[in-house]
Amino acid sequence: MYFGKARKKGPLDRVPPNQNVTTSFPVLHYGNVPYYKTLDDWDLKIFGLVEKEVILRYKDLMALPQTTSGNDIHCVTGWSKLDNVWEGISTQELARLTYPKESAKYVILHAEENWTTNLPIEDFLKETSLLAHSHNGEELTPEHGYPLRAVIPHLYFWKSAKWVRGIEFSSENRPGFWEENGYHMYGNPWKEQRMTWD
Ligand SMILES: Nc1nc2c(c(=O)[nH]1)N[C@H]1C(S)=C(S)[C@@H](COP(=O)(O)O)O[C@H]1N2
Ligand SMILES: [Mo]
């Protein structure tokens, strides 16, 4: 008897369980979209368990080495979007400026309106993680996180904070906004870690 057929390698192997591929780019968040008239007052603070706190203005950020990264993103509500190209600054590049301490085990990303999300430091510093200012060759739109968003493609997309203003290195895994509301502390899409109990 023949049980099943050889699974063809193809785009489907790129899609985690119970996700549907979309070619659109849905907008999803809690709270208000910030519409910046100017970036004169904008900054990014890197703080917490670091040897050196750093505050970067937008022009400082753009003067750092830039990186381009292609990936697929997976939202916990069930959509996945393949073949995104992001441009920005790698998280390793940002960490290098501040020297995180040995005691730093987690990263809390702080966005506008005090929205936060948490992840282990290894995931933040993974070579595929970045802080992006552009998507598919265009500057981010306000709805998608202008001027700067995190992109942590190997975790559900809620970890990819839009409108990032702070990167905090912490010894504690403090739940962020969605994590406080029942979402998983880690959020691996391949293991379907959607809610706390998954
Ligand atoms: N600041 C902030 N970032 C956020 C969110 C949010 O509510 N606030 N939602 C997250 C969720 S659940 C998803 S799926 C993605 C959606 O990004 P997009 O709107 O660019 O598709 O942003 C993430 N980043
Ligand atoms: Mo999401």
PDB file of C-alpha atoms and ligand atoms in Angstrom:
ATOM      1  CA  MET A   1       0.000   0.000   0.000  1.00  0.00           C
ATOM      2  CA  TYR A   2       1.137   3.498  -0.753  1.00  0.00           C
ATOM      3  CA  PHE A   3       0.746   6.024   2.016  1.00  0.00           C
ATOM      4  CA  GLY A   4       0.866   9.601   0.819  1.00  0.00           C
ATOM      5  CA  LYS A   5       3.061  11.086  -1.834  1.00  0.00           C
ATOM      6  CA  ALA A   6       6.426  12.711  -1.614  1.00  0.00           C
ATOM      7  CA  ARG A   7       5.850  16.259  -0.510  1.00  0.00           C
ATOM      8  CA  LYS A   8       6.929  18.613  -3.230  1.00  0.00           C
ATOM      9  CA  LYS A   9       9.238  21.355  -2.142  1.00  0.00           C
ATOM     10  CA  GLY A  10       7.569  24.579  -3.010  1.00  0.00           C
ATOM     11  CA  PRO A  11       6.207  27.837  -1.731  1.00  0.00           C
ATOM     12  CA  LEU A  12       3.819  26.010   0.608  1.00  0.00           C
ATOM     13  CA  ASP A  13       6.743  24.833   2.717  1.00  0.00           C
ATOM     14  CA  ARG A  14       7.324  28.476   3.410  1.00  0.00           C
ATOM     15  CA  VAL A  15       3.928  28.986   5.002  1.00  0.00           C
ATOM     16  CA  PRO A  16       3.430  28.051   8.666  1.00  0.00           C
ATOM     17  CA  PRO A  17       0.384  25.985   9.698  1.00  0.00           C
ATOM     18  CA  ASN A  18      -3.033  27.603   9.389  1.00  0.00           C
ATOM     19  CA  GLN A  19      -1.775  30.700   7.610  1.00  0.00           C
ATOM     20  CA  ASN A  20      -3.104  32.026   4.290  1.00  0.00           C
ATOM     21  CA  VAL A  21      -0.914  33.857   1.822  1.00  0.00           C
ATOM     22  CA  THR A  22      -2.050  37.325   0.863  1.00  0.00           C
ATOM     23  CA  THR A  23      -0.589  39.560  -1.808  1.00  0.00           C
ATOM     24  CA  SER A  24      -2.071  42.643  -0.198  1.00  0.00           C
ATOM     25  CA  PHE A  25      -0.413  44.313   2.744  1.00  0.00           C
ATOM     26  CA  PRO A  26      -2.961  44.441   5.588  1.00  0.00           C
ATOM     27  CA  VAL A  27      -2.641  47.173   8.197  1.00  0.00           C
ATOM     28  CA  LEU A  28      -3.045  45.944  11.748  1.00  0.00           C
ATOM     29  CA  HIS A  29      -2.431  47.618  15.078  1.00  0.00           C
ATOM     30  CA  TYR A  30      -3.954  48.897  18.267  1.00  0.00           C
ATOM     31  CA  GLY A  31      -4.117  52.653  18.770  1.00  0.00           C
ATOM     32  CA  ASN A  32      -3.501  55.620  16.500  1.00  0.00           C
ATOM     33  CA  VAL A  33      -1.225  56.039  13.521  1.00  0.00           C
ATOM     34  CA  PRO A  34       1.258  58.828  14.199  1.00  0.00           C
ATOM     35  CA  TYR A  35       1.423  61.268  11.286  1.00  0.00           C
ATOM     36  CA  TYR A  36       4.727  63.071  11.707  1.00  0.00           C
ATOM     37  CA  LYS A  37       4.935  66.491  10.062  1.00  0.00           C
ATOM     38  CA  THR A  38       8.674  66.562  10.664  1.00  0.00           C
ATOM     39  CA  LEU A  39      11.240  64.251  12.223  1.00  0.00           C
ATOM     40  CA  ASP A  40      12.939  67.147  14.058  1.00  0.00           C
ATOM     41  CA  ASP A  41      11.662  65.858  17.408  1.00  0.00           C
ATOM     42  CA  TRP A  42      11.969  62.181  16.565  1.00  0.00           C
ATOM     43  CA  ASP A  43      14.593  60.023  18.235  1.00  0.00           C
ATOM     44  CA  LEU A  44      15.354  56.419  19.033  1.00  0.00           C
ATOM     45  CA  LYS A  45      16.587  55.651  22.523  1.00  0.00           C
ATOM     46  CA  ILE A  46      18.600  52.504  23.215  1.00  0.00           C
ATOM     47  CA  PHE A  47      18.674  51.979  26.956  1.00  0.00           C
ATOM     48  CA  GLY A  48      18.429  49.630  29.946  1.00  0.00           C
ATOM     49  CA  LEU A  49      21.149  47.078  30.594  1.00  0.00           C
ATOM     50  CA  VAL A  50      23.743  48.607  28.283  1.00  0.00           C
ATOM     51  CA  GLU A  51      27.221  49.985  28.943  1.00  0.00           C
ATOM     52  CA  LYS A  52      26.345  53.083  26.985  1.00  0.00           C
ATOM     53  CA  GLU A  53      22.891  54.558  26.409  1.00  0.00           C
ATOM     54  CA  VAL A  54      22.455  56.007  22.957  1.00  0.00           C
ATOM     55  CA  ILE A  55      19.921  58.421  21.522  1.00  0.00           C
ATOM     56  CA  LEU A  56      19.851  58.507  17.752  1.00  0.00           C
ATOM     57  CA  ARG A  57      18.201  61.161  15.638  1.00  0.00           C
ATOM     58  CA  TYR A  58      16.799  60.103  12.288  1.00  0.00           C
ATOM     59  CA  LYS A  59      19.859  61.402  10.434  1.00  0.00           C
ATOM     60  CA  ASP A  60      22.193  59.483  12.788  1.00  0.00           C
ATOM     61  CA  LEU A  61      20.291  56.329  12.002  1.00  0.00           C
ATOM     62  CA  MET A  62      20.521  56.899   8.262  1.00  0.00           C
ATOM     63  CA  ALA A  63      24.284  57.457   8.573  1.00  0.00           C
ATOM     64  CA  LEU A  64      24.747  53.947   9.994  1.00  0.00           C
ATOM     65  CA  PRO A  65      25.546  51.031   7.663  1.00  0.00           C
ATOM     66  CA  GLN A  66      22.363  50.015   5.861  1.00  0.00           C
ATOM     67  CA  THR A  67      21.168  46.511   5.177  1.00  0.00           C
ATOM     68  CA  THR A  68      18.616  44.957   2.827  1.00  0.00           C
ATOM     69  CA  SER A  69      16.755  41.842   3.884  1.00  0.00           C
ATOM     70  CA  GLY A  70      14.202  39.628   2.137  1.00  0.00           C
ATOM     71  CA  ASN A  71      11.706  37.588   4.148  1.00  0.00           C
ATOM     72  CA  ASP A  72       8.175  36.327   4.710  1.00  0.00           C
ATOM     73  CA  ILE A  73       5.950  37.701   7.470  1.00  0.00           C
ATOM     74  CA  HIS A  74       3.236  35.899   9.398  1.00  0.00           C
ATOM     75  CA  CYS A  75       0.478  37.645  11.335  1.00  0.00           C
ATOM     76  CA  VAL A  76      -1.161  35.766  14.191  1.00  0.00           C
ATOM     77  CA  THR A  77      -4.597  36.573  12.725  1.00  0.00           C
ATOM     78  CA  GLY A  78      -3.779  34.184   9.876  1.00  0.00           C
ATOM     79  CA  TRP A  79      -2.244  36.057   6.965  1.00  0.00           C
ATOM     80  CA  SER A  80       1.256  35.627   5.619  1.00  0.00           C
ATOM     81  CA  LYS A  81       2.945  37.857   3.101  1.00  0.00           C
ATOM     82  CA  LEU A  82       5.851  36.399   1.143  1.00  0.00           C
ATOM     83  CA  ASP A  83       8.898  38.013  -0.424  1.00  0.00           C
ATOM     84  CA  ASN A  84       9.127  41.291   1.393  1.00  0.00           C
ATOM     85  CA  VAL A  85      12.248  43.362   0.915  1.00  0.00           C
ATOM     86  CA  TRP A  86      13.100  45.610   3.810  1.00  0.00           C
ATOM     87  CA  GLU A  87      15.840  48.163   4.069  1.00  0.00           C
ATOM     88  CA  GLY A  88      17.164  49.522   7.326  1.00  0.00           C
ATOM     89  CA  ILE A  89      19.721  48.931  10.038  1.00  0.00           C
ATOM     90  CA  SER A  90      20.498  45.501  11.419  1.00  0.00           C
ATOM     91  CA  THR A  91      19.742  44.995  15.092  1.00  0.00           C
ATOM     92  CA  GLN A  92      23.339  43.822  15.610  1.00  0.00           C
ATOM     93  CA  GLU A  93      24.587  47.120  14.228  1.00  0.00           C
ATOM     94  CA  LEU A  94      22.413  49.023  16.738  1.00  0.00           C
ATOM     95  CA  ALA A  95      23.441  46.809  19.650  1.00  0.00           C
ATOM     96  CA  ARG A  96      27.099  47.348  18.783  1.00  0.00           C
ATOM     97  CA  LEU A  97      26.725  51.049  19.592  1.00  0.00           C
ATOM     98  CA  THR A  98      25.549  50.392  23.140  1.00  0.00           C
ATOM     99  CA  TYR A  99      27.309  47.251  24.397  1.00  0.00           C
ATOM    100  CA  PRO A 100      24.473  45.305  26.042  1.00  0.00           C
ATOM    101  CA  LYS A 101      25.518  43.856  29.409  1.00  0.00           C
ATOM    102  CA  GLU A 102      25.827  40.158  30.206  1.00  0.00           C
ATOM    103  CA  SER A 103      22.698  40.479  32.377  1.00  0.00           C
ATOM    104  CA  ALA A 104      20.563  41.572  29.383  1.00  0.00           C
ATOM    105  CA  LYS A 105      18.472  38.541  28.409  1.00  0.00           C
ATOM    106  CA  TYR A 106      15.431  40.178  26.796  1.00  0.00           C
ATOM    107  CA  VAL A 107      14.576  43.161  24.646  1.00  0.00           C
ATOM    108  CA  ILE A 108      11.500  45.308  25.109  1.00  0.00           C
ATOM    109  CA  LEU A 109      10.583  47.325  22.036  1.00  0.00           C
ATOM    110  CA  HIS A 110       8.851  50.601  22.846  1.00  0.00           C
ATOM    111  CA  ALA A 111       6.594  52.221  20.267  1.00  0.00           C
ATOM    112  CA  GLU A 112       4.512  55.405  20.193  1.00  0.00           C
ATOM    113  CA  GLU A 113       1.592  55.546  22.653  1.00  0.00           C
ATOM    114  CA  ASN A 114       3.513  53.335  25.106  1.00  0.00           C
ATOM    115  CA  TRP A 115       2.877  50.194  23.068  1.00  0.00           C
ATOM    116  CA  THR A 116       5.494  47.538  23.821  1.00  0.00           C
ATOM    117  CA  THR A 117       6.452  44.008  22.873  1.00  0.00           C
ATOM    118  CA  ASN A 118       9.030  41.623  24.365  1.00  0.00           C
ATOM    119  CA  LEU A 119      11.401  39.029  22.954  1.00  0.00           C
ATOM    120  CA  PRO A 120      14.584  37.187  23.936  1.00  0.00           C
ATOM    121  CA  ILE A 121      17.816  39.006  23.129  1.00  0.00           C
ATOM    122  CA  GLU A 122      18.991  36.194  20.786  1.00  0.00           C
ATOM    123  CA  ASP A 123      15.873  36.677  18.674  1.00  0.00           C
ATOM    124  CA  PHE A 124      16.320  40.420  18.579  1.00  0.00           C
ATOM    125  CA  LEU A 125      19.973  39.999  17.569  1.00  0.00           C
ATOM    126  CA  LYS A 126      19.337  37.268  14.992  1.00  0.00           C
ATOM    127  CA  GLU A 127      20.982  38.133  11.659  1.00  0.00           C
ATOM    128  CA  THR A 128      17.561  38.333   9.991  1.00  0.00           C
ATOM    129  CA  SER A 129      16.204  40.939  12.458  1.00  0.00           C
ATOM    130  CA  LEU A 130      16.336  44.602  11.574  1.00  0.00           C
ATOM    131  CA  LEU A 131      14.905  48.048  12.125  1.00  0.00           C
ATOM    132  CA  ALA A 132      13.447  49.030   8.775  1.00  0.00           C
ATOM    133  CA  HIS A 133      12.627  52.360   7.177  1.00  0.00           C
ATOM    134  CA  SER A 134      11.644  50.989   3.747  1.00  0.00           C
ATOM    135  CA  HIS A 135       9.533  48.160   2.343  1.00  0.00           C
ATOM    136  CA  ASN A 136       9.802  46.945  -1.260  1.00  0.00           C
ATOM    137  CA  GLY A 137      11.808  49.969  -2.302  1.00  0.00           C
ATOM    138  CA  GLU A 138       9.499  52.588  -0.802  1.00  0.00           C
ATOM    139  CA  GLU A 139       9.768  54.521   2.425  1.00  0.00           C
ATOM    140  CA  LEU A 140       7.348  53.045   5.000  1.00  0.00           C
ATOM    141  CA  THR A 141       3.904  54.606   4.943  1.00  0.00           C
ATOM    142  CA  PRO A 142       2.578  56.017   8.237  1.00  0.00           C
ATOM    143  CA  GLU A 143       0.218  53.015   8.541  1.00  0.00           C
ATOM    144  CA  HIS A 144       3.069  50.518   8.205  1.00  0.00           C
ATOM    145  CA  GLY A 145       5.334  52.180  10.747  1.00  0.00           C
ATOM    146  CA  TYR A 146       7.001  55.306   9.334  1.00  0.00           C
ATOM    147  CA  PRO A 147       9.666  56.312  10.087  1.00  0.00           C
ATOM    148  CA  LEU A 148      10.993  53.111  11.661  1.00  0.00           C
ATOM    149  CA  ARG A 149       9.679  49.679  12.557  1.00  0.00           C
ATOM    150  CA  ALA A 150      11.150  46.449  13.814  1.00  0.00           C
ATOM    151  CA  VAL A 151      11.129  43.434  11.498  1.00  0.00           C
ATOM    152  CA  ILE A 152      11.554  40.135  13.346  1.00  0.00           C
ATOM    153  CA  PRO A 153      10.453  37.777  10.574  1.00  0.00           C
ATOM    154  CA  HIS A 154      10.871  34.441  12.360  1.00  0.00           C
ATOM    155  CA  LEU A 155       8.267  35.348  15.023  1.00  0.00           C
ATOM    156  CA  TYR A 156       4.593  36.286  14.538  1.00  0.00           C
ATOM    157  CA  PHE A 157       4.450  39.784  13.148  1.00  0.00           C
ATOM    158  CA  TRP A 158       3.082  41.412  16.310  1.00  0.00           C
ATOM    159  CA  LYS A 159       6.676  41.308  17.636  1.00  0.00           C
ATOM    160  CA  SER A 160       7.617  43.646  14.776  1.00  0.00           C
ATOM    161  CA  ALA A 161       6.783  46.924  16.496  1.00  0.00           C
ATOM    162  CA  LYS A 162       5.797  49.792  14.245  1.00  0.00           C
ATOM    163  CA  TRP A 163       6.725  53.400  15.158  1.00  0.00           C
ATOM    164  CA  VAL A 164       9.603  52.250  17.353  1.00  0.00           C
ATOM    165  CA  ARG A 165      11.067  54.870  19.677  1.00  0.00           C
ATOM    166  CA  GLY A 166      12.937  52.757  22.201  1.00  0.00           C
ATOM    167  CA  ILE A 167      14.944  49.574  22.476  1.00  0.00           C
ATOM    168  CA  GLU A 168      15.334  48.437  26.067  1.00  0.00           C
ATOM    169  CA  PHE A 169      17.696  45.681  27.143  1.00  0.00           C
ATOM    170  CA  SER A 170      16.288  43.936  30.205  1.00  0.00           C
ATOM    171  CA  SER A 171      17.009  41.039  32.548  1.00  0.00           C
ATOM    172  CA  GLU A 172      13.269  40.322  32.742  1.00  0.00           C
ATOM    173  CA  ASN A 173      10.833  39.108  30.105  1.00  0.00           C
ATOM    174  CA  ARG A 174       8.173  41.785  30.701  1.00  0.00           C
ATOM    175  CA  PRO A 175       4.996  41.100  28.698  1.00  0.00           C
ATOM    176  CA  GLY A 176       4.127  43.812  26.191  1.00  0.00           C
ATOM    177  CA  PHE A 177       0.733  45.012  24.976  1.00  0.00           C
ATOM    178  CA  TRP A 178      -0.520  41.927  23.127  1.00  0.00           C
ATOM    179  CA  GLU A 179       1.291  39.585  25.513  1.00  0.00           C
ATOM    180  CA  GLU A 180      -0.659  41.179  28.396  1.00  0.00           C
ATOM    181  CA  ASN A 181      -3.777  40.498  26.362  1.00  0.00           C
ATOM    182  CA  GLY A 182      -3.242  36.763  26.061  1.00  0.00           C
ATOM    183  CA  TYR A 183      -0.764  36.479  23.212  1.00  0.00           C
ATOM    184  CA  HIS A 184       2.179  34.124  23.549  1.00  0.00           C
ATOM    185  CA  MET A 185       5.379  35.385  25.192  1.00  0.00           C
ATOM    186  CA  TYR A 186       7.490  34.021  22.311  1.00  0.00           C
ATOM    187  CA  GLY A 187       5.253  33.598  19.227  1.00  0.00           C
ATOM    188  CA  ASN A 188       6.884  31.015  16.961  1.00  0.00           C
ATOM    189  CA  PRO A 189       4.585  30.728  13.895  1.00  0.00           C
ATOM    190  CA  TRP A 190       5.918  27.242  13.006  1.00  0.00           C
ATOM    191  CA  LYS A 191       4.745  25.971  16.407  1.00  0.00           C
ATOM    192  CA  GLU A 192       1.582  28.072  16.290  1.00  0.00           C
ATOM    193  CA  GLN A 193       2.394  29.834  19.523  1.00  0.00           C
ATOM    194  CA  ARG A 194      -0.489  32.237  19.164  1.00  0.00           C
ATOM    195  CA  MET A 195      -1.969  32.486  22.646  1.00  0.00           C
ATOM    196  CA  THR A 196      -0.389  32.007  26.075  1.00  0.00           C
ATOM    197  CA  TRP A 197      -1.724  28.456  26.380  1.00  0.00           C
ATOM    198  CA  ASP A 198      -0.456  27.286  22.929  1.00  0.00           C
TER     199      ASP A 198
HETATM  200  N1  LIG B   1       3.296  49.955  17.575  1.00  0.00           N
HETATM  201  C1  LIG B   1       2.626  48.876  17.167  1.00  0.00           C
HETATM  202  N2  LIG B   1       3.262  47.993  16.383  1.00  0.00           N
HETATM  203  C2  LIG B   1       2.620  46.888  15.942  1.00  0.00           C
HETATM  204  C3  LIG B   1       1.288  46.616  16.320  1.00  0.00           C
HETATM  205  C4  LIG B   1       0.644  47.544  17.178  1.00  0.00           C
HETATM  206  O1  LIG B   1      -0.522  47.382  17.586  1.00  0.00           O
HETATM  207  N3  LIG B   1       1.348  48.664  17.566  1.00  0.00           N
HETATM  208  N4  LIG B   1       0.652  45.483  15.851  1.00  0.00           N
HETATM  209  C5  LIG B   1       1.491  44.384  15.372  1.00  0.00           C
HETATM  210  C6  LIG B   1       0.757  43.410  14.579  1.00  0.00           C
HETATM  211  S1  LIG B   1      -0.361  42.432  15.386  1.00  0.00           S
HETATM  212  C7  LIG B   1       1.031  43.188  13.263  1.00  0.00           C
HETATM  213  S2  LIG B   1       0.345  41.886  12.397  1.00  0.00           S
HETATM  214  C8  LIG B   1       1.923  44.102  12.509  1.00  0.00           C
HETATM  215  C9  LIG B   1       1.187  44.622  11.307  1.00  0.00           C
HETATM  216  O2  LIG B   1       2.030  45.421  10.533  1.00  0.00           O
HETATM  217  P1  LIG B   1       1.436  46.082   9.248  1.00  0.00           P
HETATM  218  O3  LIG B   1       0.264  46.924   9.686  1.00  0.00           O
HETATM  219  O4  LIG B   1       2.550  46.873   8.655  1.00  0.00           O
HETATM  220  O5  LIG B   1       0.985  44.956   8.353  1.00  0.00           O
HETATM  221  O6  LIG B   1       2.361  45.197  13.282  1.00  0.00           O
HETATM  222  C10 LIG B   1       2.714  44.863  14.593  1.00  0.00           C
HETATM  223  N5  LIG B   1       3.304  46.025  15.160  1.00  0.00           N
HETATM  224 MO    MO B   2      -0.663  40.606  13.907  1.00  0.00          MO
END
